[in-house]
CSV table of N, CA, C and O in Angstrom, one decimal:
chain,number,residue,atom,x,y,z
A,18,MET,N,112.2,76.7,127.5
A,18,MET,CA,110.7,77.0,127.3
A,18,MET,C,110.5,78.4,126.7
A,18,MET,O,109.6,78.5,125.9
A,19,GLY,N,111.4,79.3,127.0
A,19,GLY,CA,111.2,80.7,126.4
A,19,GLY,C,111.4,80.7,124.9
A,19,GLY,O,110.7,81.4,124.2
A,20,GLY,N,112.2,79.8,124.4
A,20,GLY,CA,112.4,79.7,122.9
A,20,GLY,C,111.2,79.2,122.2
A,20,GLY,O,110.8,79.6,121.1
A,21,VAL,N,110.4,78.3,122.9
A,21,VAL,CA,109.2,77.7,122.3
A,21,VAL,C,108.1,78.8,122.3
A,21,VAL,O,107.4,79.0,121.3
A,22,ILE,N,108.0,79.6,123.4
A,22,ILE,CA,107.0,80.6,123.5
A,22,ILE,C,107.3,81.7,122.5
A,22,ILE,O,106.3,82.3,121.9
A,23,GLU,N,108.5,82.1,122.2
A,23,GLU,CA,108.9,83.1,121.3
A,23,GLU,C,108.4,82.8,119.9
A,23,GLU,O,108.2,83.7,119.1
A,24,LYS,N,108.3,81.5,119.6
A,24,LYS,CA,108.0,81.1,118.2
A,24,LYS,C,106.5,81.0,118.0
A,24,LYS,O,106.0,80.8,116.9
A,25,LEU,N,105.7,81.2,119.0
A,25,LEU,CA,104.2,81.1,118.9
A,25,LEU,C,103.8,82.4,118.1
A,25,LEU,O,104.3,83.5,118.3
A,26,PRO,N,102.7,82.2,117.3
A,26,PRO,CA,102.2,83.4,116.6
A,26,PRO,C,101.6,84.4,117.7
A,26,PRO,O,101.0,84.0,118.6
A,27,GLY,N,102.0,85.6,117.5
A,27,GLY,CA,101.5,86.6,118.5
A,27,GLY,C,102.5,86.9,119.6
A,27,GLY,O,102.3,87.9,120.4
A,28,ALA,N,103.6,86.1,119.7
A,28,ALA,CA,104.6,86.4,120.8
A,28,ALA,C,105.3,87.7,120.4
A,28,ALA,O,105.6,87.9,119.3
A,29,ILE,N,105.6,88.5,121.4
A,29,ILE,CA,106.3,89.7,121.2
A,29,ILE,C,107.6,89.7,122.0
A,29,ILE,O,107.6,89.6,123.2
A,30,VAL,N,108.7,89.8,121.3
A,30,VAL,CA,110.0,89.8,121.9
A,30,VAL,C,110.3,91.2,122.4
A,30,VAL,O,110.3,92.2,121.7
A,31,LEU,N,110.4,91.3,123.7
A,31,LEU,CA,110.6,92.7,124.4
A,31,LEU,C,112.0,92.8,125.0
A,31,LEU,O,112.3,94.0,125.4
A,32,MET,N,112.7,91.8,125.2
A,32,MET,CA,113.9,91.9,125.9
A,32,MET,C,115.0,92.6,125.1
A,32,MET,O,115.3,92.1,124.0
A,33,PRO,N,115.6,93.6,125.7
A,33,PRO,CA,116.7,94.3,125.0
A,33,PRO,C,117.9,93.4,124.6
A,33,PRO,O,118.5,93.6,123.6
A,34,GLN,N,118.1,92.4,125.5
A,34,GLN,CA,119.2,91.5,125.2
A,34,GLN,C,119.0,90.7,123.9
A,34,GLN,O,119.9,90.4,123.1
A,35,GLN,N,117.7,90.3,123.7
A,35,GLN,CA,117.4,89.6,122.5
A,35,GLN,C,117.4,90.5,121.3
A,35,GLN,O,117.8,90.1,120.2
A,36,LEU,N,117.0,91.7,121.4
A,36,LEU,CA,117.0,92.6,120.3
A,36,LEU,C,118.4,93.0,119.9
A,36,LEU,O,118.6,93.3,118.8
A,37,LYS,N,119.3,93.0,120.9
A,37,LYS,CA,120.7,93.4,120.6
A,37,LYS,C,121.4,92.3,119.7
A,37,LYS,O,122.3,92.6,119.0
A,38,GLU,N,120.8,91.1,119.7
A,38,GLU,CA,121.4,90.1,118.8
A,38,GLU,C,121.0,90.2,117.4
A,38,GLU,O,121.6,89.6,116.5
A,39,LEU,N,120.0,91.1,117.1
A,39,LEU,CA,119.5,91.3,115.7
A,39,LEU,C,120.4,92.3,115.0
A,39,LEU,O,120.9,93.2,115.6
A,40,SER,N,120.6,92.1,113.7
A,40,SER,CA,121.4,93.0,112.9
A,40,SER,C,120.6,94.3,112.7
A,40,SER,O,119.4,94.3,112.9
A,41,GLY,N,121.3,95.3,112.3
A,41,GLY,CA,120.6,96.6,112.1
A,41,GLY,C,119.6,96.5,110.9
A,41,GLY,O,118.5,97.0,111.0
A,42,GLU,N,119.9,95.7,109.9
A,42,GLU,CA,119.0,95.5,108.8
A,42,GLU,C,117.7,94.7,109.2
A,42,GLU,O,116.6,95.0,108.8
A,43,GLU,N,117.9,93.7,110.1
A,43,GLU,CA,116.8,93.0,110.6
A,43,GLU,C,115.9,93.9,111.4
A,43,GLU,O,114.7,93.8,111.4
A,44,CYS,N,116.5,94.7,112.2
A,44,CYS,CA,115.7,95.7,113.0
A,44,CYS,C,114.9,96.6,112.2
A,44,CYS,O,113.7,96.8,112.4
A,45,LYS,N,115.5,97.1,111.1
A,45,LYS,CA,114.8,98.0,110.2
A,45,LYS,C,113.7,97.2,109.5
A,45,LYS,O,112.6,97.8,109.2
A,46,ARG,N,113.9,96.0,109.1
A,46,ARG,CA,112.9,95.2,108.4
A,46,ARG,C,111.7,95.0,109.4
A,46,ARG,O,110.5,95.1,109.0
A,47,ARG,N,112.0,94.6,110.6
A,47,ARG,CA,110.9,94.4,111.6
A,47,ARG,C,110.2,95.7,111.9
A,47,ARG,O,109.0,95.7,112.2
A,48,LEU,N,110.9,96.8,111.9
A,48,LEU,CA,110.2,98.1,112.1
A,48,LEU,C,109.2,98.3,111.0
A,48,LEU,O,108.1,98.8,111.3
A,49,SER,N,109.6,98.0,109.8
A,49,SER,CA,108.6,98.2,108.7
A,49,SER,C,107.4,97.3,108.8
A,49,SER,O,106.3,97.7,108.5
A,50,VAL,N,107.7,96.1,109.3
A,50,VAL,CA,106.5,95.1,109.6
A,50,VAL,C,105.6,95.7,110.6
A,50,VAL,O,104.4,95.5,110.6
A,51,GLU,N,106.2,96.4,111.6
A,51,GLU,CA,105.4,97.0,112.7
A,51,GLU,C,104.7,98.2,112.3
A,51,GLU,O,103.9,98.8,113.0
A,52,GLY,N,104.9,98.7,111.0
A,52,GLY,CA,104.3,99.9,110.5
A,52,GLY,C,105.0,101.2,110.8
A,52,GLY,O,104.5,102.2,110.7
A,53,LYS,N,106.2,101.0,111.3
A,53,LYS,CA,107.0,102.2,111.6
A,53,LYS,C,108.0,102.4,110.5
A,53,LYS,O,108.5,101.5,109.9
A,54,GLU,N,108.3,103.7,110.2
A,54,GLU,CA,109.2,104.0,109.1
A,54,GLU,C,110.7,103.9,109.6
A,54,GLU,O,111.0,104.6,110.5
A,55,ALA,N,111.5,103.1,108.9
A,55,ALA,CA,112.9,103.0,109.3
A,55,ALA,C,113.6,103.8,108.1
A,55,ALA,O,113.7,103.3,107.0
A,56,THR,N,114.2,104.9,108.5
A,56,THR,CA,115.0,105.6,107.4
A,56,THR,C,116.3,105.0,107.2
A,56,THR,O,116.9,104.3,108.1
A,57,THR,N,116.9,105.2,106.1
A,57,THR,CA,118.2,104.7,105.8
A,57,THR,C,119.3,105.4,106.6
A,57,THR,O,120.4,104.8,106.8
A,58,SER,N,119.0,106.6,107.0
A,58,SER,CA,120.0,107.3,107.8
A,58,SER,C,120.0,106.9,109.3
A,58,SER,O,120.8,107.2,110.1
A,59,MET,N,119.0,106.0,109.6
A,59,MET,CA,118.9,105.5,111.0
A,59,MET,C,120.1,104.5,111.3
A,59,MET,O,120.3,103.6,110.5
A,60,GLY,N,120.8,104.7,112.3
A,60,GLY,CA,121.9,103.8,112.7
A,60,GLY,C,121.3,102.5,113.3
A,60,GLY,O,120.1,102.4,113.6
A,61,ASP,N,122.2,101.5,113.5
A,61,ASP,CA,121.7,100.3,114.0
A,61,ASP,C,121.1,100.4,115.4
A,61,ASP,O,120.1,99.8,115.7
A,62,GLU,N,121.8,101.2,116.2
A,62,GLU,CA,121.3,101.3,117.6
A,62,GLU,C,120.0,102.1,117.6
A,62,GLU,O,119.1,101.7,118.4
A,63,GLU,N,119.9,103.1,116.8
A,63,GLU,CA,118.6,103.8,116.7
A,63,GLU,C,117.5,102.9,116.3
A,63,GLU,O,116.4,103.0,116.8
A,64,ALA,N,117.8,102.1,115.3
A,64,ALA,CA,116.8,101.2,114.8
A,64,ALA,C,116.4,100.2,115.8
A,64,ALA,O,115.2,99.8,116.0
A,65,ARG,N,117.3,99.7,116.6
A,65,ARG,CA,117.1,98.8,117.7
A,65,ARG,C,116.2,99.4,118.8
A,65,ARG,O,115.2,98.8,119.2
A,66,LEU,N,116.5,100.6,119.1
A,66,LEU,CA,115.7,101.3,120.1
A,66,LEU,C,114.3,101.6,119.6
A,66,LEU,O,113.3,101.5,120.3
A,67,ALA,N,114.2,102.0,118.3
A,67,ALA,CA,112.8,102.2,117.7
A,67,ALA,C,112.0,100.9,117.7
A,67,ALA,O,110.8,101.0,117.9
A,68,LEU,N,112.7,99.8,117.4
A,68,LEU,CA,112.0,98.5,117.3
A,68,LEU,C,111.5,98.2,118.8
A,68,LEU,O,110.4,97.7,118.9
A,69,GLU,N,112.4,98.4,119.7
A,69,GLU,CA,112.0,98.1,121.1
A,69,GLU,C,110.8,98.9,121.5
A,69,GLU,O,109.9,98.4,122.2
A,70,ARG,N,110.8,100.1,121.2
A,70,ARG,CA,109.6,101.0,121.5
A,70,ARG,C,108.4,100.6,120.8
A,70,ARG,O,107.3,100.5,121.4
A,71,ALA,N,108.5,100.2,119.5
A,71,ALA,CA,107.3,99.8,118.7
A,71,ALA,C,106.7,98.5,119.3
A,71,ALA,O,105.5,98.4,119.4
A,72,LEU,N,107.6,97.6,119.6
A,72,LEU,CA,107.1,96.3,120.2
A,72,LEU,C,106.5,96.5,121.6
A,72,LEU,O,105.5,95.9,121.9
A,73,GLY,N,107.1,97.4,122.4
A,73,GLY,CA,106.5,97.8,123.7
A,73,GLY,C,105.1,98.4,123.6
A,73,GLY,O,104.2,98.1,124.3
A,74,GLU,N,105.0,99.3,122.6
A,74,GLU,CA,103.7,99.9,122.3
A,74,GLU,C,102.6,98.9,122.0
A,74,GLU,O,101.5,98.9,122.4
A,75,ARG,N,103.0,97.9,121.1
A,75,ARG,CA,102.1,96.9,120.7
A,75,ARG,C,101.7,96.0,121.9
A,75,ARG,O,100.5,95.7,122.1
A,76,TYR,N,102.6,95.7,122.8
A,76,TYR,CA,102.4,94.9,123.9
A,76,TYR,C,101.4,95.6,124.9
A,76,TYR,O,100.5,95.0,125.4
A,77,CYS,N,101.7,96.9,125.2
A,77,CYS,CA,100.9,97.7,126.1
A,77,CYS,C,99.5,97.8,125.6
A,77,CYS,O,98.6,97.8,126.4
A,78,SER,N,99.3,97.9,124.3
A,78,SER,CA,98.0,98.1,123.7
A,78,SER,C,97.2,96.8,123.9
A,78,SER,O,95.9,96.8,123.9
A,79,LEU,N,97.8,95.6,124.1
A,79,LEU,CA,97.2,94.4,124.3
A,79,LEU,C,97.0,94.1,125.8
A,79,LEU,O,96.1,93.4,126.3
A,80,PHE,N,98.0,94.6,126.6
A,80,PHE,CA,98.0,94.2,128.0
A,80,PHE,C,96.8,94.8,128.8
A,80,PHE,O,96.2,94.1,129.6
A,81,LEU,N,96.5,96.1,128.6
A,81,LEU,CA,95.4,96.7,129.3
A,81,LEU,C,94.1,96.0,129.1
A,81,LEU,O,93.4,95.6,130.1
A,82,PRO,N,93.7,95.8,127.9
A,82,PRO,CA,92.4,95.1,127.7
A,82,PRO,C,92.4,93.6,128.3
A,82,PRO,O,91.4,93.2,128.8
A,83,ALA,N,93.5,93.0,128.1
A,83,ALA,CA,93.6,91.6,128.7
A,83,ALA,C,93.5,91.6,130.2
A,83,ALA,O,92.8,90.8,130.8
A,84,MET,N,94.1,92.5,130.9
A,84,MET,CA,94.0,92.6,132.3
A,84,MET,C,92.6,93.0,132.8
A,84,MET,O,92.1,92.5,133.7
A,85,ALA,N,92.0,93.9,132.0
A,85,ALA,CA,90.6,94.4,132.3
A,85,ALA,C,89.7,93.2,132.2
A,85,ALA,O,88.8,93.0,133.1
A,86,LEU,N,89.8,92.4,131.2
A,86,LEU,CA,89.0,91.2,131.0
A,86,LEU,C,89.3,90.2,132.1
A,86,LEU,O,88.3,89.5,132.7
A,87,ALA,N,90.5,90.0,132.5
A,87,ALA,CA,90.9,89.1,133.6
A,87,ALA,C,90.3,89.5,134.9
A,87,ALA,O,89.8,88.7,135.7
A,88,ILE,N,90.3,90.8,135.2
A,88,ILE,CA,89.7,91.3,136.4
A,88,ILE,C,88.1,91.1,136.4
A,88,ILE,O,87.5,90.7,137.4
A,89,CYS,N,87.5,91.3,135.2
A,89,CYS,CA,86.1,91.1,135.1
A,89,CYS,C,85.8,89.6,135.3
A,89,CYS,O,84.8,89.2,136.0
A,90,GLY,N,86.7,88.7,134.8
A,90,GLY,CA,86.5,87.3,135.0
A,90,GLY,C,86.6,86.9,136.4
A,90,GLY,O,85.9,86.1,137.0
A,91,TYR,N,87.6,87.5,137.1
A,91,TYR,CA,87.8,87.3,138.5
A,91,TYR,C,86.5,87.7,139.3
A,91,TYR,O,86.1,87.0,140.2
A,92,ALA,N,86.0,88.9,139.0
A,92,ALA,CA,84.8,89.4,139.7
A,92,ALA,C,83.6,88.5,139.5
A,92,ALA,O,82.9,88.2,140.4
A,93,ALA,N,83.5,88.0,138.3
A,93,ALA,CA,82.3,87.1,138.0
A,93,ALA,C,82.5,85.8,138.7
A,93,ALA,O,81.5,85.3,139.3
A,94,LEU,N,83.7,85.3,138.7
A,94,LEU,CA,83.9,84.0,139.4
A,94,LEU,C,83.8,84.2,140.9
A,94,LEU,O,83.3,83.3,141.6
A,95,ALA,N,84.3,85.3,141.4
A,95,ALA,CA,84.3,85.5,142.9
A,95,ALA,C,82.8,85.7,143.3
A,95,ALA,O,82.5,85.3,144.4
A,96,ALA,N,82.0,86.2,142.5
A,96,ALA,CA,80.6,86.4,142.8
A,96,ALA,C,79.8,85.0,142.8
A,96,ALA,O,78.8,84.9,143.5
A,97,THR,N,80.3,84.1,141.9
A,97,THR,CA,79.5,82.9,141.8
A,97,THR,C,80.1,81.7,142.6
A,97,THR,O,79.3,80.8,142.9
A,98,LEU,N,81.3,81.7,142.9
A,98,LEU,CA,82.0,80.6,143.6
A,98,LEU,C,81.9,80.9,145.1
A,98,LEU,O,81.9,82.1,145.5
A,99,PRO,N,81.9,79.9,145.9
A,99,PRO,CA,81.8,80.1,147.4
A,99,PRO,C,83.1,80.7,147.9
A,99,PRO,O,83.0,81.4,149.0
A,100,SER,N,84.2,80.5,147.3
A,100,SER,CA,85.5,81.0,147.8
A,100,SER,C,86.1,81.8,146.6
A,100,SER,O,86.2,81.3,145.5
A,101,ASP,N,86.7,83.0,146.9
A,101,ASP,CA,87.3,83.7,145.8
A,101,ASP,C,88.7,83.2,145.6
A,101,ASP,O,89.4,83.7,144.6
A,102,GLY,N,89.2,82.3,146.3
A,102,GLY,CA,90.6,81.8,146.1
A,102,GLY,C,90.7,81.1,144.7
A,102,GLY,O,91.7,81.3,144.0
A,103,LYS,N,89.6,80.4,144.3
A,103,LYS,CA,89.7,79.7,143.0
A,103,LYS,C,89.5,80.7,141.9
A,103,LYS,O,90.0,80.6,140.8
A,104,ALA,N,88.8,81.8,142.2
A,104,ALA,CA,88.6,82.9,141.2
A,104,ALA,C,90.0,83.6,140.9
A,104,ALA,O,90.1,84.1,139.8
A,105,LEU,N,90.9,83.6,141.8
A,105,LEU,CA,92.2,84.2,141.5
A,105,LEU,C,92.9,83.6,140.4
A,105,LEU,O,93.8,84.2,139.7
A,106,ALA,N,92.6,82.3,140.0
A,106,ALA,CA,93.2,81.7,138.9
A,106,ALA,C,92.9,82.4,137.6
A,106,ALA,O,93.7,82.4,136.7
A,107,ALA,N,91.8,83.1,137.5
A,107,ALA,CA,91.5,83.9,136.3
A,107,ALA,C,92.5,85.0,136.1
A,107,ALA,O,92.9,85.3,135.0
A,108,LEU,N,93.0,85.6,137.2
A,108,LEU,CA,94.1,86.6,137.0
A,108,LEU,C,95.4,86.0,136.5
A,108,LEU,O,96.2,86.7,135.9
A,109,ALA,N,95.6,84.8,136.8
A,109,ALA,CA,96.9,84.2,136.4
A,109,ALA,C,96.8,83.5,135.1
A,109,ALA,O,97.8,83.5,134.3
A,110,VAL,N,95.6,83.0,134.7
A,110,VAL,CA,95.4,82.2,133.5
A,110,VAL,C,95.0,83.0,132.3
A,110,VAL,O,95.4,82.7,131.2
A,111,LEU,N,94.2,84.0,132.4
A,111,LEU,CA,93.6,84.7,131.3
A,111,LEU,C,94.5,85.6,130.5
A,111,LEU,O,94.5,85.6,129.3
A,112,PRO,N,95.3,86.5,131.1
A,112,PRO,CA,96.0,87.6,130.3
A,112,PRO,C,97.0,87.1,129.3
A,112,PRO,O,96.9,87.5,128.2
A,113,ALA,N,97.9,86.2,129.7
A,113,ALA,CA,98.9,85.8,128.7
A,113,ALA,C,98.4,85.1,127.5
A,113,ALA,O,98.7,85.5,126.4
A,114,PRO,N,97.5,84.1,127.6
A,114,PRO,CA,96.9,83.5,126.4
A,114,PRO,C,96.1,84.5,125.5
A,114,PRO,O,96.2,84.4,124.3
A,115,MET,N,95.5,85.4,126.2
A,115,MET,CA,94.7,86.4,125.4
A,115,MET,C,95.7,87.3,124.6
A,115,MET,O,95.4,87.7,123.5
A,116,ILE,N,96.8,87.7,125.2
A,116,ILE,CA,97.7,88.6,124.6
A,116,ILE,C,98.3,87.8,123.4
A,116,ILE,O,98.5,88.4,122.3
A,117,LEU,N,98.7,86.6,123.6
A,117,LEU,CA,99.2,85.8,122.5
A,117,LEU,C,98.2,85.6,121.3
A,117,LEU,O,98.5,85.7,120.2
A,118,THR,N,96.9,85.3,121.7
A,118,THR,CA,95.9,85.1,120.7
A,118,THR,C,95.6,86.3,119.9
A,118,THR,O,95.6,86.3,118.7
A,119,VAL,N,95.3,87.4,120.6
A,119,VAL,CA,95.0,88.6,119.9
A,119,VAL,C,96.2,89.1,119.1
A,119,VAL,O,96.1,89.6,118.0
A,120,GLY,N,97.4,89.0,119.7
A,120,GLY,CA,98.6,89.4,118.9
A,120,GLY,C,98.8,88.6,117.7
A,120,GLY,O,99.3,89.1,116.7
A,121,GLY,N,98.5,87.3,117.7
A,121,GLY,CA,98.6,86.5,116.6
A,121,GLY,C,97.5,86.7,115.5
A,121,GLY,O,97.8,86.5,114.3
A,122,LEU,N,96.4,87.2,116.0
A,122,LEU,CA,95.3,87.4,115.0
A,122,LEU,C,95.4,88.8,114.4
A,122,LEU,O,94.8,89.0,113.3
A,123,ARG,N,96.1,89.7,115.0
A,123,ARG,CA,96.2,91.1,114.5
A,123,ARG,C,97.0,91.0,113.1
A,123,ARG,O,98.0,90.4,113.0
A,124,LYS,N,96.5,91.8,112.2
A,124,LYS,CA,97.1,91.9,110.9
A,124,LYS,C,98.3,92.8,111.1
A,124,LYS,O,98.2,93.8,111.8
A,125,PRO,N,99.4,92.5,110.4
A,125,PRO,CA,100.6,93.5,110.5
A,125,PRO,C,100.2,94.8,109.9
A,125,PRO,O,99.4,94.9,109.0
A,126,LYS,N,100.6,95.8,110.6
A,126,LYS,CA,100.3,97.2,110.1
A,126,LYS,C,101.1,97.5,108.9
A,126,LYS,O,102.2,97.0,108.6
A,127,THR,N,100.6,98.4,108.1
A,127,THR,CA,101.3,98.9,106.9
A,127,THR,C,101.6,100.3,107.1
A,127,THR,O,100.9,101.0,107.9
A,128,GLN,N,102.5,100.8,106.4
A,128,GLN,CA,102.9,102.2,106.6
A,128,GLN,C,101.8,103.2,106.1
A,128,GLN,O,101.8,104.3,106.4
A,129,ASP,N,100.9,102.7,105.2
A,129,ASP,CA,99.9,103.5,104.7
A,129,ASP,C,98.8,103.8,105.7
A,129,ASP,O,98.2,104.9,105.7
A,130,SER,N,98.5,102.9,106.7
A,130,SER,CA,97.4,103.0,107.6
A,130,SER,C,97.9,103.6,108.9
A,130,SER,O,99.0,103.7,109.3
């Protein structure tokens, strides 16, 4: 199932084990796609760590708004439903699809911006 989710637009690979499987050149290419400058003097391990950090920054920038919206959804549902147990589903269901959707809609950064 993890392989299917990784191929979705907007999916962000964060696992160091998966990033270690990438070649140094692929890490540098993905760094440039993320809008980070990969210098030629950067070693493979440095490029891998920089890519891990760039992907983590992108995920964190999506995680906070997604969780805030999920908490607002929970509060709205808890206020309108007779039991807040059903409202808890908002905390489980909303964040992940929102992160995937917004991550997939985001335009790749360029080094100019």
